[in-house]
mmCIF file of C-alpha atoms and ligand atoms in Angstrom:
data_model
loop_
_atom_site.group_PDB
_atom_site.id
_atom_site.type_symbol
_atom_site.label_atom_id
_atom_site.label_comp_id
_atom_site.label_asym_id
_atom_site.label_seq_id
_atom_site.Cartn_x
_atom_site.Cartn_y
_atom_site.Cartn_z
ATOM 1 C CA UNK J 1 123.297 103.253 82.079
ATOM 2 C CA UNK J 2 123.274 104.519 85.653
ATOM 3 C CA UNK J 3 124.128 102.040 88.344
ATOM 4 C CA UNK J 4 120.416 100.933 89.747
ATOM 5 C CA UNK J 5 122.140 100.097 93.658
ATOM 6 C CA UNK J 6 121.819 104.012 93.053
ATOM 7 C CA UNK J 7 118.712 104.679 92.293
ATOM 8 C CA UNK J 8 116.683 106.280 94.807
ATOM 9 C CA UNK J 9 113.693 103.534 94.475
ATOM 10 C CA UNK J 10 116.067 101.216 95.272
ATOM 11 C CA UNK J 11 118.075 102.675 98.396
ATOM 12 C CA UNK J 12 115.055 103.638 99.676
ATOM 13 C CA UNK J 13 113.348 100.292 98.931
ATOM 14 C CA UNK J 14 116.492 98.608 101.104
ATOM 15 C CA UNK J 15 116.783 101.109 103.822
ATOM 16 C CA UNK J 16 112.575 100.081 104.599
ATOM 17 C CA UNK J 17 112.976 96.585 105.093
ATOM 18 C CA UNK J 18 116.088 96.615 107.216
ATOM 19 C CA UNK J 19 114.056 99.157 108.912
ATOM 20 C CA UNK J 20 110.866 96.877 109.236
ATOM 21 C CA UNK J 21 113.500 93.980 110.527
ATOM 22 C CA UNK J 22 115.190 96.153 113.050
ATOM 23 C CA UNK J 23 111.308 96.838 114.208
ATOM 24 C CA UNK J 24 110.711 92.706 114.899
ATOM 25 C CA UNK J 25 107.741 92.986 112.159
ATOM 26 C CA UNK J 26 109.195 90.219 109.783
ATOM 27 C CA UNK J 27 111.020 87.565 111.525
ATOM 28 C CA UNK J 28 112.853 84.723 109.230
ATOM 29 C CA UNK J 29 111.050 85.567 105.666
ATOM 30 C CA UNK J 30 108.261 86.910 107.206
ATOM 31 C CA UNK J 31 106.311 90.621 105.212
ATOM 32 C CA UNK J 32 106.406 91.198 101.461
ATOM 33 C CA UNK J 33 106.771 94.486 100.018
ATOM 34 C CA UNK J 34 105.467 95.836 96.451
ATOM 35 C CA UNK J 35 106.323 99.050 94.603
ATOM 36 C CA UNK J 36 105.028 100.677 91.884
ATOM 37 C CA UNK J 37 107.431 101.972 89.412
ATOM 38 C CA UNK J 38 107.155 104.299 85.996
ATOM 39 C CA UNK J 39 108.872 102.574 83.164
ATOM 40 C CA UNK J 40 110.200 106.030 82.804
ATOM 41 C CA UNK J 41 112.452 106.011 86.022
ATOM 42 C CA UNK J 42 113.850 102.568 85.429
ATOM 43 C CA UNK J 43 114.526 103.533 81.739
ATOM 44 C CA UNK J 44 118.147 104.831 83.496
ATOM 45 C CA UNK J 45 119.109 101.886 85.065
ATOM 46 C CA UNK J 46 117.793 98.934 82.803
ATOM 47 C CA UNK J 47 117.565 98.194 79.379
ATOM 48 C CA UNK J 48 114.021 96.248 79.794
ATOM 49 C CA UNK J 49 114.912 93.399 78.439
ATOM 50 C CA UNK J 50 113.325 90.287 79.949
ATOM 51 C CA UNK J 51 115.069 88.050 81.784
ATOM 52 C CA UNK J 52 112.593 85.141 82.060
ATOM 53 C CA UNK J 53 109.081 85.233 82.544
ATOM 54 C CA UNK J 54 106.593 83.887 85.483
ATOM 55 C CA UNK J 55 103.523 83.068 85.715
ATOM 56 C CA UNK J 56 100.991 84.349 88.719
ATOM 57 C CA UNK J 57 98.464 82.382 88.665
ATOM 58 C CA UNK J 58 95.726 85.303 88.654
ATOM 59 C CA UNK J 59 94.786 88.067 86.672
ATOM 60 C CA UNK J 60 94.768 91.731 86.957
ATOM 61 C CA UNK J 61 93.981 93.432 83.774
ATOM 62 C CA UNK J 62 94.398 97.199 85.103
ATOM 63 C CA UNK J 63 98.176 96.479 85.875
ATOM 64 C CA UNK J 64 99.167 95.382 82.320
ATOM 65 C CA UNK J 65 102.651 97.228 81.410
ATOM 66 C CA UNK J 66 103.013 98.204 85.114
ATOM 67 C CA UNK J 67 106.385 97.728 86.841
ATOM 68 C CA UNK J 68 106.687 96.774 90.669
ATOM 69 C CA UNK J 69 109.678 96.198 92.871
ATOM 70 C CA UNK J 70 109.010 93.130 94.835
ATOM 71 C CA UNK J 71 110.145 90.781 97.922
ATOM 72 C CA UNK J 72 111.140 87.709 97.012
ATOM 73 C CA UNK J 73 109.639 84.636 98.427
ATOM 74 C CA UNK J 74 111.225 83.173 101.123
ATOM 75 C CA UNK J 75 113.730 85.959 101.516
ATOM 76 C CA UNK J 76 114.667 86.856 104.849
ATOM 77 C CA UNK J 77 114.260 90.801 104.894
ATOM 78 C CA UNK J 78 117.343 90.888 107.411
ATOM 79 C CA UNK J 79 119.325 89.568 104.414
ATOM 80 C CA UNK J 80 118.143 92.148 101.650
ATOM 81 C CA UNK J 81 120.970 94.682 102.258
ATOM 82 C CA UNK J 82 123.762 92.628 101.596
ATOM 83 C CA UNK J 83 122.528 91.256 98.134
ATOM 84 C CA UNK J 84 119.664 93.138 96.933
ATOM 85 C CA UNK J 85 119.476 91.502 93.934
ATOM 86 C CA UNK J 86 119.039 88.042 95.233
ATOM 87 C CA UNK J 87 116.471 88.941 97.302
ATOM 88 C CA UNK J 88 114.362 91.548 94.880
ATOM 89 C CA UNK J 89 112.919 91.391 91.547
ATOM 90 C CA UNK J 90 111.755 94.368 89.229
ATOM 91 C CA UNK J 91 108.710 92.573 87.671
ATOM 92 C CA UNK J 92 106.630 93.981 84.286
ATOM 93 C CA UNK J 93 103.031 92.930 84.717
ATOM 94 C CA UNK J 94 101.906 91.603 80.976
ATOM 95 C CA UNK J 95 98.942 88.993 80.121
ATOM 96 C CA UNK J 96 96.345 90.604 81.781
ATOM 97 C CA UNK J 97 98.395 90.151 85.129
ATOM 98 C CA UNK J 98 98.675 86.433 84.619
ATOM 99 C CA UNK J 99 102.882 86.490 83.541
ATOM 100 C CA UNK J 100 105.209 88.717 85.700
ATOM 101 C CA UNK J 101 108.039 89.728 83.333
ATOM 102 C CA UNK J 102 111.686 89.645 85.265
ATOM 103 C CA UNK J 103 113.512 92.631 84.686
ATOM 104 C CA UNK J 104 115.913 92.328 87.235
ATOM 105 C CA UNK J 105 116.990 90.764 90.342
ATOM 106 C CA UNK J 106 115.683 87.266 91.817
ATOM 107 C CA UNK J 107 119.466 86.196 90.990
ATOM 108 C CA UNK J 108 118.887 82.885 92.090
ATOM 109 C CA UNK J 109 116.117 81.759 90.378
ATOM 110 C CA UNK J 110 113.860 82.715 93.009
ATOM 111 C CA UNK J 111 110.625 84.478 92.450
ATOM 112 C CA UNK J 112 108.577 87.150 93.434
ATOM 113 C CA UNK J 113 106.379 86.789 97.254
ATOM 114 C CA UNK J 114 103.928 84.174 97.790
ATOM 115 C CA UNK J 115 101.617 87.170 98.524
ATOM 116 C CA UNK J 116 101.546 88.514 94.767
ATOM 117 C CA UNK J 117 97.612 88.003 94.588
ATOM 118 C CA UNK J 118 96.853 90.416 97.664
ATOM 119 C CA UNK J 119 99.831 92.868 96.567
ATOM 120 C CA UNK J 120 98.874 92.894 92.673
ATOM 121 C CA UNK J 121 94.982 93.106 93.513
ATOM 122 C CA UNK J 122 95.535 95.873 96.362
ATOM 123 C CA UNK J 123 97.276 97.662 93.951
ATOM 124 C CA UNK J 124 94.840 97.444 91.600
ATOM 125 C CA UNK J 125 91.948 98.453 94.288
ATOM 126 C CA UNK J 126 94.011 101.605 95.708
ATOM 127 C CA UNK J 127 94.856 103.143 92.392
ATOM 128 C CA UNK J 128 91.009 103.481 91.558
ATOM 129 C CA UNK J 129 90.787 105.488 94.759
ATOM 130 C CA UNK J 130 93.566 107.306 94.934
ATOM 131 C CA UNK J 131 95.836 107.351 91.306
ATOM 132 C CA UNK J 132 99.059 108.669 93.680
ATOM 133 C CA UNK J 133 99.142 105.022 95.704
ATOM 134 C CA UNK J 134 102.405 103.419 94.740
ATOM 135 C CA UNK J 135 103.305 100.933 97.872
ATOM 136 C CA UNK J 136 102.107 98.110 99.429
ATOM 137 C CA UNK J 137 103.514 96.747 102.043
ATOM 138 C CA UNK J 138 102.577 93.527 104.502
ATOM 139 C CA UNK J 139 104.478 92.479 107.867
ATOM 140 C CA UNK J 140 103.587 90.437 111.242
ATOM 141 C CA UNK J 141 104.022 93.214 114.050
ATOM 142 C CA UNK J 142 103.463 91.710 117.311
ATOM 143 C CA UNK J 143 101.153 93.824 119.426
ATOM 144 C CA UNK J 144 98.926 94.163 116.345
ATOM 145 C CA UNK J 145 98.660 90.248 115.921
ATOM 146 C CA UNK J 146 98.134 89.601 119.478
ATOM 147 C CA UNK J 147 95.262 92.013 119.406
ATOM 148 C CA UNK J 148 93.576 89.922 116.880
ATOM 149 C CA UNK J 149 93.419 86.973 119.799
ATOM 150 C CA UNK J 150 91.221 88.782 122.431
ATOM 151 C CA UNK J 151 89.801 91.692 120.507
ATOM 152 C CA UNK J 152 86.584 91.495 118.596
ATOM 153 C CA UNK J 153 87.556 91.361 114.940
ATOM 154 C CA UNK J 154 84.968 93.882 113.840
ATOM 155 C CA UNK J 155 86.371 96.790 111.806
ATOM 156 C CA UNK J 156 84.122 99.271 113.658
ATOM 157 C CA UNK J 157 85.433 98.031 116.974
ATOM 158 C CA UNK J 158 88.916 97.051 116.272
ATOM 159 C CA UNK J 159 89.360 100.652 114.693
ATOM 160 C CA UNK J 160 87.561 102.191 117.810
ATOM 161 C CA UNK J 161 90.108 100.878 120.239
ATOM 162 C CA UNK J 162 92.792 101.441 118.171
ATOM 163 C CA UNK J 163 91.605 105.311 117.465
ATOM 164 C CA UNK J 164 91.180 105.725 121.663
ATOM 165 C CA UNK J 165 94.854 104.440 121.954
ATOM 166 C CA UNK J 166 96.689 107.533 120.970
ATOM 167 C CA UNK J 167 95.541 110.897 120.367
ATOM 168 C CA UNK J 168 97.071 111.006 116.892
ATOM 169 C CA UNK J 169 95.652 107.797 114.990
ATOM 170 C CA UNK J 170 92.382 109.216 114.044
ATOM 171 C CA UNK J 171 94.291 111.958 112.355
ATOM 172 C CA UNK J 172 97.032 109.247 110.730
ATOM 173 C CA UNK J 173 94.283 106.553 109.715
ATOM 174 C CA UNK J 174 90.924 108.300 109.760
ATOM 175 C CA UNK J 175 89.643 105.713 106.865
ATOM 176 C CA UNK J 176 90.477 102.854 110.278
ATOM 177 C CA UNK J 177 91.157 99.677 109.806
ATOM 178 C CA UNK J 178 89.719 96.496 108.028
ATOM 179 C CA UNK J 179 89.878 93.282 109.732
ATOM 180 C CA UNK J 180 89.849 89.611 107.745
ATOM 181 C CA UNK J 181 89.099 86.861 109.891
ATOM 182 C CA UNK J 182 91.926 84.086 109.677
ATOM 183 C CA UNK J 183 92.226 82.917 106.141
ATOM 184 C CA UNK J 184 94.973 80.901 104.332
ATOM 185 C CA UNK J 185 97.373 83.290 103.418
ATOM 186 C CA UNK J 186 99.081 83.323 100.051
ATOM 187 C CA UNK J 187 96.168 82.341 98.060
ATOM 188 C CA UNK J 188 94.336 84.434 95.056
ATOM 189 C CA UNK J 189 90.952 84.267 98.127
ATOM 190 C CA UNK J 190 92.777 85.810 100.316
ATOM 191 C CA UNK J 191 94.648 88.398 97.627
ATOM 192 C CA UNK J 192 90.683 89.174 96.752
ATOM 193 C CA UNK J 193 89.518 89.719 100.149
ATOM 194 C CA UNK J 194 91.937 92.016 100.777
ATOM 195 C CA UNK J 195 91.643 94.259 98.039
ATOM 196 C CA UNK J 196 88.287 94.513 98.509
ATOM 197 C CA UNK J 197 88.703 96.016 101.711
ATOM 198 C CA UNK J 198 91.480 98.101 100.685
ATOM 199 C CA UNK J 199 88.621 100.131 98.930
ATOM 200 C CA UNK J 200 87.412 101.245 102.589
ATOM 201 C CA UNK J 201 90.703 101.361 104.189
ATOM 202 C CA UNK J 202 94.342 101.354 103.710
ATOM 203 C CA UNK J 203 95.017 98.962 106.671
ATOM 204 C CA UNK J 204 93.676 95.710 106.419
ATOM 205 C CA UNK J 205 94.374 93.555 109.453
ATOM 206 C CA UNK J 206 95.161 89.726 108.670
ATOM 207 C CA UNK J 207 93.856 87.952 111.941
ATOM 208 C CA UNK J 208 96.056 85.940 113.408
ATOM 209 C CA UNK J 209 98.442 86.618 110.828
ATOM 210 C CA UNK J 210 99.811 89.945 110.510
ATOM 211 C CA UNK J 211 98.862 93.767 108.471
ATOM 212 C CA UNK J 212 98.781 95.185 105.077
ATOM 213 C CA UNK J 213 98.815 98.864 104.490
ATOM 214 C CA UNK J 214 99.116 101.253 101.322
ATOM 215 C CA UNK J 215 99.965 104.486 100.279
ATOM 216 C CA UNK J 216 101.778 106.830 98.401
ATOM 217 C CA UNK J 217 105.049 105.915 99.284
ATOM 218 C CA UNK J 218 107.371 103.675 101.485
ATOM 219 C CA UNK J 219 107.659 106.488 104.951
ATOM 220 C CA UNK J 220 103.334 107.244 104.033
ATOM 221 C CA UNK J 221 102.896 103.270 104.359
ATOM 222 C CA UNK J 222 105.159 102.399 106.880
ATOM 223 C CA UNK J 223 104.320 105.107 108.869
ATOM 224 C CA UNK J 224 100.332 104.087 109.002
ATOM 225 C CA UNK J 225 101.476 100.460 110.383
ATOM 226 C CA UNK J 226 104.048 101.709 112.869
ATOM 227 C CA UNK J 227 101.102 103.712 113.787
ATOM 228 C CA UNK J 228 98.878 101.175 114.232
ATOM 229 C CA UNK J 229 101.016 98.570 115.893
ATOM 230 C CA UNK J 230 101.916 101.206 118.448
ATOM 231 C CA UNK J 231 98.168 102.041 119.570
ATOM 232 C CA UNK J 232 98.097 98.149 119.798
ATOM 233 C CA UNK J 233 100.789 98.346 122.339
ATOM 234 C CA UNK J 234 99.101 100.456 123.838
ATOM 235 C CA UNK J 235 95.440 98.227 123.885
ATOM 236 C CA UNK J 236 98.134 95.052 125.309
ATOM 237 C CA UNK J 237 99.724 97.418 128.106
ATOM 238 C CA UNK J 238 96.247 98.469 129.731
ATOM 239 C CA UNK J 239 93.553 95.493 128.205
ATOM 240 C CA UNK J 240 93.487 93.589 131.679
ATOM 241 C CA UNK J 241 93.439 97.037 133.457
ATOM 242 C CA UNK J 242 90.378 99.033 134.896
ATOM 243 C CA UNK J 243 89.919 101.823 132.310
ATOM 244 C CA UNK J 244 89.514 105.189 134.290
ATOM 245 C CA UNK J 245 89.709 107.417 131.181
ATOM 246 C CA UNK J 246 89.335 107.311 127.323
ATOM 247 C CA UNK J 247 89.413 109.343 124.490
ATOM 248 C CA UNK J 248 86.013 110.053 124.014
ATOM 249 C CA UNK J 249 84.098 110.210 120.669
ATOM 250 C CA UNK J 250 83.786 114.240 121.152
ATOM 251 C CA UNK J 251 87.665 114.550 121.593
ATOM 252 C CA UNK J 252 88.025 112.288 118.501
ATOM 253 C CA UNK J 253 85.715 114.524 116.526
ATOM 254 C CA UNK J 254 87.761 117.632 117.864
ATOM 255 C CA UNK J 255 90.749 115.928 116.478
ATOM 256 C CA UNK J 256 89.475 115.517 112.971
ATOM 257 C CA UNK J 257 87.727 118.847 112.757
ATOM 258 C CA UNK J 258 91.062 120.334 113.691
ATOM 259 C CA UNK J 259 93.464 118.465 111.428
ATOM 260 C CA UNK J 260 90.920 118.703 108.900
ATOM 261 C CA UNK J 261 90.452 114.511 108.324
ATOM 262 C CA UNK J 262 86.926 112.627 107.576
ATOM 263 C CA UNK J 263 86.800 110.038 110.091
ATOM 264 C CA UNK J 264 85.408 106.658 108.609
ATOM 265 C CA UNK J 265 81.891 107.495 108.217
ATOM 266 C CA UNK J 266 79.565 105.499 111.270
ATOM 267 C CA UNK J 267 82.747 104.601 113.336
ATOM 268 C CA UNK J 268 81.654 107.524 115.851
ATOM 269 C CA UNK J 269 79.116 107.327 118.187
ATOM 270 C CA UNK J 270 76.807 110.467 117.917
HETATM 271 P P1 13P O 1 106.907 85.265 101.274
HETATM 272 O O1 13P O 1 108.256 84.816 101.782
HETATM 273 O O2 13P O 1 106.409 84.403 100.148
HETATM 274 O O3 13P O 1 106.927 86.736 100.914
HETATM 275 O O4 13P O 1 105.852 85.070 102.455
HETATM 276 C C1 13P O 1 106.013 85.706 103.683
HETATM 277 C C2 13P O 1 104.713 86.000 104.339
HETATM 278 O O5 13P O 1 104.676 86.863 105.208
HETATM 279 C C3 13P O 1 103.510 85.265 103.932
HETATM 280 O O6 13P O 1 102.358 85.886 104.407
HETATM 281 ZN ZN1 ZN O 2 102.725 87.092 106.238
#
């Protein structure tokens, strides 16, 4: 049995959330991370048996048999380096979704996120759009957050601003962004309302709260929020200025003509 502190799901996994820490996005146990992993690849490192089961609290029938690395709750992502297995589980989803299976990690008797419901449902959402989606991942990044305080909290708008902020994000997120109005977070409402716009999206803003994004894997997914969160920077730096120039919806079309991306369908003026 290989060692799994080797294994590149798991450096990789550990290098991203120091990363997301050194970036300010998840203060004291703030952002959850989920990751999607074939029984196949952990086959070298564990021998599957089951520690102790959980219970979730919510269902997701797709997922049964899956395996998922996953943030602990409570766990301070500045921490996860020095004892990964404290602060990271390797859960097997069984019961219809409604038991997480421990394979590994939560050493000390902790558990997986509060956020489960919007990470397991997401999940669940993205992989009927796109079978290679593998990560999600959820954070507080500043500028993005304080953008959801004097910006309208329309998706069409929000992703409008967001798209005029940098000439590249049309090309990085050309399905924009979904916004949730301010909803109590860790719940299975909140897990469902996300998902659902994860169908349209693979950001969904969290007013007042924070982001989620998705993708294929941990540099696809990070790099859509860093992404994001800088064009939000941007929106803070110049919001109580005159605006002299934009990106105009003819530049933006350029751009995705050129780089060959669909922009969300509607979110362009004609
Ligand atoms: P957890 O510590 O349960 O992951 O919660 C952090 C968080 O960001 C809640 O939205
Ligand atoms: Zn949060």
């Amino acid at each position: 049995m290989k060692d799994i502190m080797t294994a590149p799901f798991m450096t990789e996994a550990v290098r991203t959330v120091t990363n997301m820490y050194n970036h300010g996005w998840d203060e004291r146990n703030g952002g959850n991370v989920s990751i999607m992993l074939d029984e196949s690849e952990l086959r070298d490192y564990l021998d599957m048996s089951v520690i102790r089961e959980i219970p979730t609290g919510f269902g997701a029938p797709s997922l049964d048999g899956r395996c998922f690395l996953v943030t602990g709750t409570g766990k301070y992502f500045k921490n996860v380096r020095y004892d990964p297995e404290r602060n990271l589980g390797i859960i097997r989803v069984s019961d219809s979704g409604r038991t997480a299976q421990l394979l590994w990690g939560y050493s000390d008797g902790g558990k997986f996120t509060s956020e489960l419901p919007a990470h397991l449902m997401s999940h669940a959402a993205r992989l009927e759009i796109n079978p290679a989606n593998r990560v999600v991942m959820h954070c507080h990044p500043a500028n993005l957050l304080a953008m959801t305080y004097i910006h309208s909290l329309d998706s069409r708008e929000f992703t409008r601003t967001l798209w005029q902020m940098c000439t590249e994000c049309i090309v990085v997120f050309p399905d924009g962004v979904n916004v949730l109005p301010w909803m109590l977070c860790g719940t299975n409402e909140i897990g469902e309302a996300t998902a659902e716009m994860m169908k349209t999206a693979r950001l969904v803003v969290w007013s007042q709260h924070g982001i989620y994004g998705c993708g294929a894997d941990l540099d696809e997914t990070f790099g859509l929020i860093e992404t994001a969160e800088k064009a939000a920077e941007i929106y803070l730096k110049i919001a109580h200025l005159p605006r002299l120039n934009t990106i105009k919806d003819s530049e933006l079309r350029q751009l995705a003509e050129h780089f060959n991306v669909e922009p969300r369908r509607g979110y362009l003026d004609d």
